[in-house]
Amino acid sequence: MTAVFGDADEAVAGIADGSTVLIGGFGMAGMPVQLIDALIRQGATDLTVVSNNAGNGDTGLAALLAAGRVRKVICSFPRQSDSWVFDGLYLAGKIELEVVPQGTLAERMRAAGAGIGAFYCPTGVGTPLAENKETRTIDGRDYVLEYPIKGDVALVGAHIGDRMGNLVYRKTARNFGPVMATAATLTIAQVGRVVETGELDPETVVTPCIYVDRILDLSEAEAAR
Amino acid sequence: MTAVFGDADEAVAGIADGSTVLIGGFGMAGMPVQLIDALIRQGATDLTVVSNNAGNGDTGLAALLAAGRVRKVICSFPRQSDSWVFDGLYLAGKIELEVVPQGTLAERMRAAGAGIGAFYCPTGVGTPLAENKETRTIDGRDYVLEYPIKGDVALVGAHIGDRMGNLVYRKTARNFGPVMATAATLTIAQVGRVVETGELDPETVVTPCIYVDRILDLSEAEAAR
Amino acid sequence: MTVAPEPAGRTAEHLDRGPLSRDELAAVVARDIPRGSFVNLGIGQPTMVADHLPADAGIVLHTENGMLGMGPAAEGDEIDHDLVNAGKIPVTELPGASYFHHADSFAMMRGGHLDVCVLGAFQVSERGDLANWHTGAPGAIPAVGGAMDLAIGAKNVFVMMTLFSRDGTPKLVPECTYPLTGPACVSRLYTDLAVFRIGPEGVTVLETYGTTVKELASRLDVALRTLGGW
Amino acid sequence: MTVAPEPAGRTAEHLDRGPLSRDELAAVVARDIPRGSFVNLGIGQPTMVADHLPADAGIVLHTENGMLGMGPAAEGDEIDHDLVNAGKIPVTELPGASYFHHADSFAMMRGGHLDVCVLGAFQVSERGDLANWHTGAPGAIPAVGGAMDLAIGAKNVFVMMTLFSRDGTPKLVPECTYPLTGPACVSRLYTDLAVFRIGPEGVTVLETYGTTVKELASRLDVALRTLGGW
């Protein structure tokens, strides 16, 4: 059953050192900033972070990197105009990087959530990102074999949640959230507000409650300050 | 661009003999009955039909089978209390049957729509349905290699469409429709009514218009009678 | 998620209760489903378990055809042909429900997100092999539906069946003779005469109803263990 | 879907127009996108193509981060940080838009549903190999984003770039020296000096701007074909 928290520190309690943490968001849209800040305070280290980017500016994921908690980043696009924290760590040899094509990144997490053992993907064939990977020709087309990426934890930003844990998102802030929620052992979502069970239209729920273990209600967190 | 039709016969025009036709619905929920009836009148034959069931009673898919238009059925559950048309053809050796576990059936069509060449699936391992299929052990678990099922045509029943071709469904009538729409070269949807573009909430669209080639507006078809 | 505590520390022989009726059996299965579980009850007999789940237990029912939060069977005006369960029977929607398409629904099943599924069976082997989809008889039309997906997908696969067929043949067997639905997937077997735990250690009798372990052992070709060291 | 008719029956040398500006180049690309197409304009320069698409052409823009029906860049009060394009620039939503998650968005791309994508490039080879993600230089941080997914996924991959780098080195080459984004995927190459069709038959000049085929041939190490048999 989903637990609803008004306190970010309680919402992230128990994340272990060495965890693989899936972090939603595309740039800042859908980025679970309050959960990441709480994860920094919580102190888990030696993390592998899976996210589309490798942090922007000095907050959120960039701050987690700057705090030295991340051993490895798996992402599609680390280099950005404001990714100086990652850039510095990477060029100093202080962080590992696995670059994965964006769609393959999403699909590998979907596979983890969907119980698929591996899949043949056409993306990246004939490029350096397919080096040392198994390939196969199917119906005349070349594919590379890709394996699931499973998270110990997923941190996801959504728009509204209900008390049971159902989630809806807003515009392009949806991005990786629904996929990551399916791919982690422990999924923690931050939402703008929590409504009573039954208030969300069942036709419009994007992440069914089965995938959500904990919800941080930002409206409650805000009110508590 | 999506074409909207008020006439079922126009909506199914041009389906070729020998086509693989994906037909949505789970039992009667989401079954595109008017499109199937039009396909019977249209006359295409030697079809391979992919659907969860193999027809109920004497209407819809059962009528298509009874008309002798179907060479092969790929489905998860042909045998039902009212599947006498299929049962008779099958026991008389007049129709081919490929039984696929229901989730594998859905996933094989998703793979076709998503450009996945093949996938390792745990379902059916160690059973007769995995016989003669390639298997592989990944992280200590056994999987069977499954290939995409692509349709030449998909016939789908949805709730409401807009003029651009976006679709929403209703309750468990959603079932196979959204997956089949992605997996066919030509997707034809029948909907209860068509609304103006912009009337559907973009957050709630289930099948984006890119997957829909033709829409049959049943409210218009009804009014034209 | 761990499944509910096992009955006491030792195998219980309920000699005061005769073989369980289907409804009584459904109640026993329901008793063992932990609070807050996500559960799939398949089709047919296992759907009776729903009638015995406490309303306040926070148990959420999944139906393979694309829904979480399924309510009881629909009656009268509630009947809506767009809202059916896996057995195509009209059902209702509870607050907090959600709908999704078939690939998403089976991703949920295959991905190991359901805590418990309850299935019927033709046979269960002592290793937990399940046979429930096809008799393999000549002329029988094979139909598998979502049975194989549930067998390999749910964290706990419970089977509900009579322990013996009408002619007295055991359905808990050393080796299934019917085609398999899934190998080594059943963790609990609920029958009219006994409840069994099946695992790497073998078959353990947890409870009997109207019979004894000794009597069961004489009628089954399967080594039976007991709890509590007797 | 077939891409728009090629310019006339023969290669056109536009000597009256100098090398195209970025904006003029975007207009030429826009001209060749068929009515009713589903199009992805990637990030950066190719997004300028949107400004030249006729409003009545029924062209629907896809952005990899989960949207169909993307409108122009947002300004002033329209800016909503939950609504951005692949370059993280705030955009708007047009009637008929839809949102979906990343796995669905890239399924749409990988599954071959987009008619056209327009990408920038470091180099394009005469076989249509594309290099646009990584210079391979020591110390360069690799970042691929959705470029490889678009390269293998869209039915038609258009590339927009200058034909020569600032030091005069050709970017249309016999063989890419930069790491590939995708092999044999580019079908059209739009540059400031010429538009090329690339296919199994080789590289065909469709149009030139402020230069001649002959002059291009002298500056490129690639065999050039022309239309109309000259």
JSON list of C-alpha atoms in Angstrom, two decimals, chain C residues 44-216:
[
{"chain": "C", "resi": 44, "resn": "GLY", "atom": "CA", "xyz": [-14.05, -19.07, -12.88]},
{"chain": "C", "resi": 45, "resn": "GLN", "atom": "CA", "xyz": [-13.83, -20.56, -9.40]},
{"chain": "C", "resi": 46, "resn": "PRO", "atom": "CA", "xyz": [-10.99, -18.37, -8.06]},
{"chain": "C", "resi": 47, "resn": "THR", "atom": "CA", "xyz": [-13.10, -15.25, -8.59]},
{"chain": "C", "resi": 48, "resn": "MET", "atom": "CA", "xyz": [-15.18, -16.48, -5.62]},
{"chain": "C", "resi": 49, "resn": "VAL", "atom": "CA", "xyz": [-12.27, -15.48, -3.39]},
{"chain": "C", "resi": 50, "resn": "ALA", "atom": "CA", "xyz": [-13.26, -11.83, -3.90]},
{"chain": "C", "resi": 51, "resn": "ASP", "atom": "CA", "xyz": [-16.45, -12.35, -1.89]},
{"chain": "C", "resi": 52, "resn": "HIS", "atom": "CA", "xyz": [-14.37, -13.22, 1.17]},
{"chain": "C", "resi": 53, "resn": "LEU", "atom": "CA", "xyz": [-11.84, -10.39, 1.10]},
{"chain": "C", "resi": 54, "resn": "PRO", "atom": "CA", "xyz": [-12.46, -7.93, 3.98]},
{"chain": "C", "resi": 55, "resn": "ALA", "atom": "CA", "xyz": [-13.54, -4.55, 2.62]},
{"chain": "C", "resi": 56, "resn": "ASP", "atom": "CA", "xyz": [-11.01, -2.77, 4.83]},
{"chain": "C", "resi": 57, "resn": "ALA", "atom": "CA", "xyz": [-8.03, -4.91, 3.79]},
{"chain": "C", "resi": 58, "resn": "GLY", "atom": "CA", "xyz": [-6.95, -2.57, 1.02]},
{"chain": "C", "resi": 59, "resn": "ILE", "atom": "CA", "xyz": [-6.64, -5.43, -1.43]},
{"chain": "C", "resi": 60, "resn": "VAL", "atom": "CA", "xyz": [-6.73, -4.24, -5.04]},
{"chain": "C", "resi": 61, "resn": "LEU", "atom": "CA", "xyz": [-7.95, -6.58, -7.77]},
{"chain": "C", "resi": 62, "resn": "HIS", "atom": "CA", "xyz": [-6.34, -6.66, -11.19]},
{"chain": "C", "resi": 63, "resn": "THR", "atom": "CA", "xyz": [-8.04, -8.03, -14.26]},
{"chain": "C", "resi": 64, "resn": "GLU", "atom": "CA", "xyz": [-5.84, -8.98, -17.21]},
{"chain": "C", "resi": 65, "resn": "ASN", "atom": "CA", "xyz": [-8.02, -7.12, -19.68]},
{"chain": "C", "resi": 66, "resn": "GLY", "atom": "CA", "xyz": [-6.70, -3.82, -18.43]},
{"chain": "C", "resi": 67, "resn": "MET", "atom": "CA", "xyz": [-7.88, -2.69, -15.01]},
{"chain": "C", "resi": 68, "resn": "LEU", "atom": "CA", "xyz": [-6.81, -2.26, -11.43]},
{"chain": "C", "resi": 69, "resn": "GLY", "atom": "CA", "xyz": [-9.44, -1.63, -8.76]},
{"chain": "C", "resi": 70, "resn": "MET", "atom": "CA", "xyz": [-12.06, -4.02, -10.07]},
{"chain": "C", "resi": 71, "resn": "GLY", "atom": "CA", "xyz": [-15.20, -4.25, -7.96]},
{"chain": "C", "resi": 72, "resn": "PRO", "atom": "CA", "xyz": [-17.84, -6.99, -7.57]},
{"chain": "C", "resi": 73, "resn": "ALA", "atom": "CA", "xyz": [-19.90, -8.39, -10.43]},
{"chain": "C", "resi": 74, "resn": "ALA", "atom": "CA", "xyz": [-22.30, -5.82, -11.90]},
{"chain": "C", "resi": 75, "resn": "GLU", "atom": "CA", "xyz": [-26.02, -6.31, -11.38]},
{"chain": "C", "resi": 76, "resn": "GLY", "atom": "CA", "xyz": [-29.05, -4.77, -13.04]},
{"chain": "C", "resi": 77, "resn": "ASP", "atom": "CA", "xyz": [-28.43, -1.19, -14.11]},
{"chain": "C", "resi": 78, "resn": "GLU", "atom": "CA", "xyz": [-24.75, -1.45, -13.25]},
{"chain": "C", "resi": 79, "resn": "ILE", "atom": "CA", "xyz": [-24.11, -3.75, -16.20]},
{"chain": "C", "resi": 80, "resn": "ASP", "atom": "CA", "xyz": [-21.91, -2.04, -18.76]},
{"chain": "C", "resi": 81, "resn": "HIS", "atom": "CA", "xyz": [-20.57, -4.12, -21.62]},
{"chain": "C", "resi": 82, "resn": "ASP", "atom": "CA", "xyz": [-17.41, -2.02, -21.76]},
{"chain": "C", "resi": 83, "resn": "LEU", "atom": "CA", "xyz": [-16.56, -3.10, -18.21]},
{"chain": "C", "resi": 84, "resn": "VAL", "atom": "CA", "xyz": [-15.92, -6.82, -17.94]},
{"chain": "C", "resi": 85, "resn": "ASN", "atom": "CA", "xyz": [-13.48, -9.11, -16.17]},
{"chain": "C", "resi": 86, "resn": "ALA", "atom": "CA", "xyz": [-11.17, -11.72, -17.66]},
{"chain": "C", "resi": 87, "resn": "GLY", "atom": "CA", "xyz": [-14.10, -14.13, -17.86]},
{"chain": "C", "resi": 88, "resn": "LYS", "atom": "CA", "xyz": [-16.06, -11.48, -19.83]},
{"chain": "C", "resi": 89, "resn": "ILE", "atom": "CA", "xyz": [-18.50, -11.10, -16.94]},
{"chain": "C", "resi": 90, "resn": "PRO", "atom": "CA", "xyz": [-19.72, -7.51, -16.31]},
{"chain": "C", "resi": 91, "resn": "VAL", "atom": "CA", "xyz": [-18.09, -6.09, -13.22]},
{"chain": "C", "resi": 92, "resn": "THR", "atom": "CA", "xyz": [-17.90, -2.74, -11.42]},
{"chain": "C", "resi": 93, "resn": "GLU", "atom": "CA", "xyz": [-15.23, -0.14, -10.74]},
{"chain": "C", "resi": 94, "resn": "LEU", "atom": "CA", "xyz": [-14.04, 0.86, -7.26]},
{"chain": "C", "resi": 95, "resn": "PRO", "atom": "CA", "xyz": [-12.68, 4.29, -6.25]},
{"chain": "C", "resi": 96, "resn": "GLY", "atom": "CA", "xyz": [-9.01, 4.50, -7.16]},
{"chain": "C", "resi": 97, "resn": "ALA", "atom": "CA", "xyz": [-9.41, 2.27, -10.21]},
{"chain": "C", "resi": 98, "resn": "SER", "atom": "CA", "xyz": [-7.36, 2.71, -13.37]},
{"chain": "C", "resi": 99, "resn": "TYR", "atom": "CA", "xyz": [-7.55, 1.41, -16.93]},
{"chain": "C", "resi": 100, "resn": "PHE", "atom": "CA", "xyz": [-4.66, 0.52, -19.24]},
{"chain": "C", "resi": 101, "resn": "HIS", "atom": "CA", "xyz": [-4.16, -1.35, -22.49]},
{"chain": "C", "resi": 102, "resn": "HIS", "atom": "CA", "xyz": [-3.26, -4.98, -22.90]},
{"chain": "C", "resi": 103, "resn": "ALA", "atom": "CA", "xyz": [0.49, -4.55, -23.34]},
{"chain": "C", "resi": 104, "resn": "ASP", "atom": "CA", "xyz": [0.61, -2.47, -20.17]},
{"chain": "C", "resi": 105, "resn": "SER", "atom": "CA", "xyz": [-1.62, -4.90, -18.31]},
{"chain": "C", "resi": 106, "resn": "PHE", "atom": "CA", "xyz": [0.57, -7.88, -19.13]},
{"chain": "C", "resi": 107, "resn": "ALA", "atom": "CA", "xyz": [3.73, -5.88, -18.48]},
{"chain": "C", "resi": 108, "resn": "MET", "atom": "CA", "xyz": [2.32, -5.49, -14.97]},
{"chain": "C", "resi": 109, "resn": "MET", "atom": "CA", "xyz": [1.76, -9.25, -14.74]},
{"chain": "C", "resi": 110, "resn": "ARG", "atom": "CA", "xyz": [5.01, -10.39, -16.38]},
{"chain": "C", "resi": 111, "resn": "GLY", "atom": "CA", "xyz": [7.05, -7.79, -14.54]},
{"chain": "C", "resi": 112, "resn": "GLY", "atom": "CA", "xyz": [6.33, -9.34, -11.17]},
{"chain": "C", "resi": 113, "resn": "HIS", "atom": "CA", "xyz": [4.17, -6.55, -9.78]},
{"chain": "C", "resi": 114, "resn": "LEU", "atom": "CA", "xyz": [1.18, -8.63, -8.68]},
{"chain": "C", "resi": 115, "resn": "ASP", "atom": "CA", "xyz": [1.53, -10.04, -5.20]},
{"chain": "C", "resi": 116, "resn": "VAL", "atom": "CA", "xyz": [-0.80, -12.98, -5.60]},
{"chain": "C", "resi": 117, "resn": "CYS", "atom": "CA", "xyz": [-2.72, -14.72, -8.34]},
{"chain": "C", "resi": 118, "resn": "VAL", "atom": "CA", "xyz": [-5.21, -17.49, -7.77]},
{"chain": "C", "resi": 119, "resn": "LEU", "atom": "CA", "xyz": [-5.72, -20.05, -10.52]},
{"chain": "C", "resi": 120, "resn": "GLY", "atom": "CA", "xyz": [-7.57, -23.28, -11.05]},
{"chain": "C", "resi": 121, "resn": "ALA", "atom": "CA", "xyz": [-5.69, -26.38, -12.19]},
{"chain": "C", "resi": 122, "resn": "PHE", "atom": "CA", "xyz": [-5.98, -29.79, -13.79]},
{"chain": "C", "resi": 123, "resn": "GLN", "atom": "CA", "xyz": [-2.81, -30.91, -12.04]},
{"chain": "C", "resi": 124, "resn": "VAL", "atom": "CA", "xyz": [-0.05, -29.57, -9.82]},
{"chain": "C", "resi": 125, "resn": "SER", "atom": "CA", "xyz": [3.22, -31.45, -9.44]},
{"chain": "C", "resi": 126, "resn": "GLU", "atom": "CA", "xyz": [5.24, -31.84, -6.29]},
{"chain": "C", "resi": 127, "resn": "ARG", "atom": "CA", "xyz": [7.75, -29.35, -7.72]},
{"chain": "C", "resi": 128, "resn": "GLY", "atom": "CA", "xyz": [5.01, -26.77, -8.24]},
{"chain": "C", "resi": 129, "resn": "ASP", "atom": "CA", "xyz": [4.58, -27.36, -11.96]},
{"chain": "C", "resi": 130, "resn": "LEU", "atom": "CA", "xyz": [1.15, -26.17, -13.05]},
{"chain": "C", "resi": 131, "resn": "ALA", "atom": "CA", "xyz": [-1.08, -27.71, -15.72]},
{"chain": "C", "resi": 132, "resn": "ASN", "atom": "CA", "xyz": [-4.31, -25.83, -16.24]},
{"chain": "C", "resi": 133, "resn": "TRP", "atom": "CA", "xyz": [-4.70, -24.86, -19.88]},
{"chain": "C", "resi": 134, "resn": "HIS", "atom": "CA", "xyz": [-4.96, -27.90, -22.10]},
{"chain": "C", "resi": 135, "resn": "THR", "atom": "CA", "xyz": [-5.84, -31.53, -21.67]},
{"chain": "C", "resi": 136, "resn": "GLY", "atom": "CA", "xyz": [-3.75, -32.43, -24.68]},
{"chain": "C", "resi": 137, "resn": "ALA", "atom": "CA", "xyz": [-6.53, -34.81, -25.72]},
{"chain": "C", "resi": 138, "resn": "PRO", "atom": "CA", "xyz": [-6.93, -35.36, -29.48]},
{"chain": "C", "resi": 139, "resn": "GLY", "atom": "CA", "xyz": [-9.51, -32.92, -30.78]},
{"chain": "C", "resi": 140, "resn": "ALA", "atom": "CA", "xyz": [-9.27, -30.64, -27.76]},
{"chain": "C", "resi": 141, "resn": "ILE", "atom": "CA", "xyz": [-8.85, -27.03, -28.85]},
{"chain": "C", "resi": 142, "resn": "PRO", "atom": "CA", "xyz": [-5.94, -25.41, -27.03]},
{"chain": "C", "resi": 143, "resn": "ALA", "atom": "CA", "xyz": [-6.69, -22.07, -25.35]},
{"chain": "C", "resi": 144, "resn": "VAL", "atom": "CA", "xyz": [-4.28, -20.46, -22.95]},
{"chain": "C", "resi": 145, "resn": "GLY", "atom": "CA", "xyz": [-5.47, -16.89, -22.36]},
{"chain": "C", "resi": 146, "resn": "GLY", "atom": "CA", "xyz": [-3.43, -15.22, -19.63]},
{"chain": "C", "resi": 147, "resn": "ALA", "atom": "CA", "xyz": [-2.73, -18.35, -17.59]},
{"chain": "C", "resi": 148, "resn": "MET", "atom": "CA", "xyz": [0.94, -18.67, -18.56]},
{"chain": "C", "resi": 149, "resn": "ASP", "atom": "CA", "xyz": [1.54, -14.96, -17.97]},
{"chain": "C", "resi": 150, "resn": "LEU", "atom": "CA", "xyz": [0.11, -15.23, -14.46]},
{"chain": "C", "resi": 151, "resn": "ALA", "atom": "CA", "xyz": [1.97, -18.45, -13.72]},
{"chain": "C", "resi": 152, "resn": "ILE", "atom": "CA", "xyz": [5.37, -16.88, -14.40]},
{"chain": "C", "resi": 153, "resn": "GLY", "atom": "CA", "xyz": [4.52, -13.34, -13.35]},
{"chain": "C", "resi": 154, "resn": "ALA", "atom": "CA", "xyz": [2.81, -13.18, -9.97]},
{"chain": "C", "resi": 155, "resn": "LYS", "atom": "CA", "xyz": [5.05, -13.18, -6.90]},
{"chain": "C", "resi": 156, "resn": "ASN", "atom": "CA", "xyz": [2.86, -15.89, -5.35]},
{"chain": "C", "resi": 157, "resn": "VAL", "atom": "CA", "xyz": [0.84, -18.34, -7.42]},
{"chain": "C", "resi": 158, "resn": "PHE", "atom": "CA", "xyz": [-1.98, -19.92, -5.43]},
{"chain": "C", "resi": 159, "resn": "VAL", "atom": "CA", "xyz": [-3.92, -22.80, -6.94]},
{"chain": "C", "resi": 160, "resn": "MET", "atom": "CA", "xyz": [-7.48, -23.74, -5.95]},
{"chain": "C", "resi": 161, "resn": "MET", "atom": "CA", "xyz": [-8.79, -27.14, -6.96]},
{"chain": "C", "resi": 162, "resn": "THR", "atom": "CA", "xyz": [-10.26, -30.38, -5.67]},
{"chain": "C", "resi": 163, "resn": "LEU", "atom": "CA", "xyz": [-7.49, -32.69, -4.55]},
{"chain": "C", "resi": 164, "resn": "PHE", "atom": "CA", "xyz": [-8.90, -35.64, -6.47]},
{"chain": "C", "resi": 165, "resn": "SER", "atom": "CA", "xyz": [-10.78, -35.80, -9.72]},
{"chain": "C", "resi": 166, "resn": "ARG", "atom": "CA", "xyz": [-14.25, -37.35, -9.75]},
{"chain": "C", "resi": 167, "resn": "ASP", "atom": "CA", "xyz": [-12.85, -40.80, -10.44]},
{"chain": "C", "resi": 168, "resn": "GLY", "atom": "CA", "xyz": [-10.53, -40.50, -7.44]},
{"chain": "C", "resi": 169, "resn": "THR", "atom": "CA", "xyz": [-7.31, -39.80, -9.38]},
{"chain": "C", "resi": 170, "resn": "PRO", "atom": "CA", "xyz": [-5.00, -37.44, -7.47]},
{"chain": "C", "resi": 171, "resn": "LYS", "atom": "CA", "xyz": [-4.45, -34.01, -9.03]},
{"chain": "C", "resi": 172, "resn": "LEU", "atom": "CA", "xyz": [-1.37, -33.38, -6.88]},
{"chain": "C", "resi": 173, "resn": "VAL", "atom": "CA", "xyz": [1.10, -35.61, -8.69]},
{"chain": "C", "resi": 174, "resn": "PRO", "atom": "CA", "xyz": [4.81, -36.48, -8.91]},
{"chain": "C", "resi": 175, "resn": "GLU", "atom": "CA", "xyz": [4.85, -35.27, -12.51]},
{"chain": "C", "resi": 176, "resn": "CYS", "atom": "CA", "xyz": [2.12, -33.58, -14.55]},
{"chain": "C", "resi": 177, "resn": "THR", "atom": "CA", "xyz": [0.77, -35.68, -17.39]},
{"chain": "C", "resi": 178, "resn": "TYR", "atom": "CA", "xyz": [-1.11, -32.74, -18.91]},
{"chain": "C", "resi": 179, "resn": "PRO", "atom": "CA", "xyz": [0.83, -30.07, -20.86]},
{"chain": "C", "resi": 180, "resn": "LEU", "atom": "CA", "xyz": [2.40, -27.53, -18.52]},
{"chain": "C", "resi": 181, "resn": "THR", "atom": "CA", "xyz": [1.26, -23.94, -18.01]},
{"chain": "C", "resi": 182, "resn": "GLY", "atom": "CA", "xyz": [4.44, -23.11, -16.12]},
{"chain": "C", "resi": 183, "resn": "PRO", "atom": "CA", "xyz": [7.19, -25.06, -14.39]},
{"chain": "C", "resi": 184, "resn": "ALA", "atom": "CA", "xyz": [7.83, -24.76, -10.64]},
{"chain": "C", "resi": 185, "resn": "CYS", "atom": "CA", "xyz": [5.54, -21.77, -10.22]},
{"chain": "C", "resi": 186, "resn": "VAL", "atom": "CA", "xyz": [2.90, -22.83, -7.67]},
{"chain": "C", "resi": 187, "resn": "SER", "atom": "CA", "xyz": [3.69, -21.84, -4.09]},
{"chain": "C", "resi": 188, "resn": "ARG", "atom": "CA", "xyz": [0.40, -22.72, -2.40]},
{"chain": "C", "resi": 189, "resn": "LEU", "atom": "CA", "xyz": [-2.16, -25.35, -3.23]},
{"chain": "C", "resi": 190, "resn": "TYR", "atom": "CA", "xyz": [-5.64, -24.97, -1.74]},
{"chain": "C", "resi": 191, "resn": "THR", "atom": "CA", "xyz": [-7.88, -28.01, -1.99]},
{"chain": "C", "resi": 192, "resn": "ASP", "atom": "CA", "xyz": [-11.08, -29.28, -0.42]},
{"chain": "C", "resi": 193, "resn": "LEU", "atom": "CA", "xyz": [-9.08, -31.70, 1.73]},
{"chain": "C", "resi": 194, "resn": "ALA", "atom": "CA", "xyz": [-5.87, -29.85, 2.54]},
{"chain": "C", "resi": 195, "resn": "VAL", "atom": "CA", "xyz": [-3.71, -26.78, 2.06]},
{"chain": "C", "resi": 196, "resn": "PHE", "atom": "CA", "xyz": [-0.15, -27.39, 0.87]},
{"chain": "C", "resi": 197, "resn": "ARG", "atom": "CA", "xyz": [2.94, -25.26, 0.66]},
{"chain": "C", "resi": 198, "resn": "ILE", "atom": "CA", "xyz": [5.14, -26.14, -2.31]},
{"chain": "C", "resi": 199, "resn": "GLY", "atom": "CA", "xyz": [8.75, -25.11, -2.48]},
{"chain": "C", "resi": 200, "resn": "PRO", "atom": "CA", "xyz": [12.29, -26.30, -3.05]},
{"chain": "C", "resi": 201, "resn": "GLU", "atom": "CA", "xyz": [11.99, -28.43, 0.11]},
{"chain": "C", "resi": 202, "resn": "GLY", "atom": "CA", "xyz": [9.01, -30.32, -1.32]},
{"chain": "C", "resi": 203, "resn": "VAL", "atom": "CA", "xyz": [5.32, -30.47, -0.45]},
{"chain": "C", "resi": 204, "resn": "THR", "atom": "CA", "xyz": [4.33, -29.49, 3.08]},
{"chain": "C", "resi": 205, "resn": "VAL", "atom": "CA", "xyz": [0.83, -30.05, 4.45]},
{"chain": "C", "resi": 206, "resn": "LEU", "atom": "CA", "xyz": [-0.27, -26.93, 6.29]},
{"chain": "C", "resi": 207, "resn": "GLU", "atom": "CA", "xyz": [-3.84, -27.92, 7.14]},
{"chain": "C", "resi": 208, "resn": "THR", "atom": "CA", "xyz": [-6.21, -30.76, 6.49]},
{"chain": "C", "resi": 209, "resn": "TYR", "atom": "CA", "xyz": [-10.02, -30.70, 6.42]},
{"chain": "C", "resi": 210, "resn": "GLY", "atom": "CA", "xyz": [-11.97, -33.82, 7.35]},
{"chain": "C", "resi": 211, "resn": "THR", "atom": "CA", "xyz": [-8.96, -36.03, 6.82]},
{"chain": "C", "resi": 212, "resn": "THR", "atom": "CA", "xyz": [-5.52, -36.68, 8.24]},
{"chain": "C", "resi": 213, "resn": "VAL", "atom": "CA", "xyz": [-2.03, -36.31, 6.87]},
{"chain": "C", "resi": 214, "resn": "LYS", "atom": "CA", "xyz": [-1.65, -40.05, 7.16]},
{"chain": "C", "resi": 215, "resn": "GLU", "atom": "CA", "xyz": [-4.74, -40.69, 5.09]},
{"chain": "C", "resi": 216, "resn": "LEU", "atom": "CA", "xyz": [-3.66, -38.15, 2.48]}
]
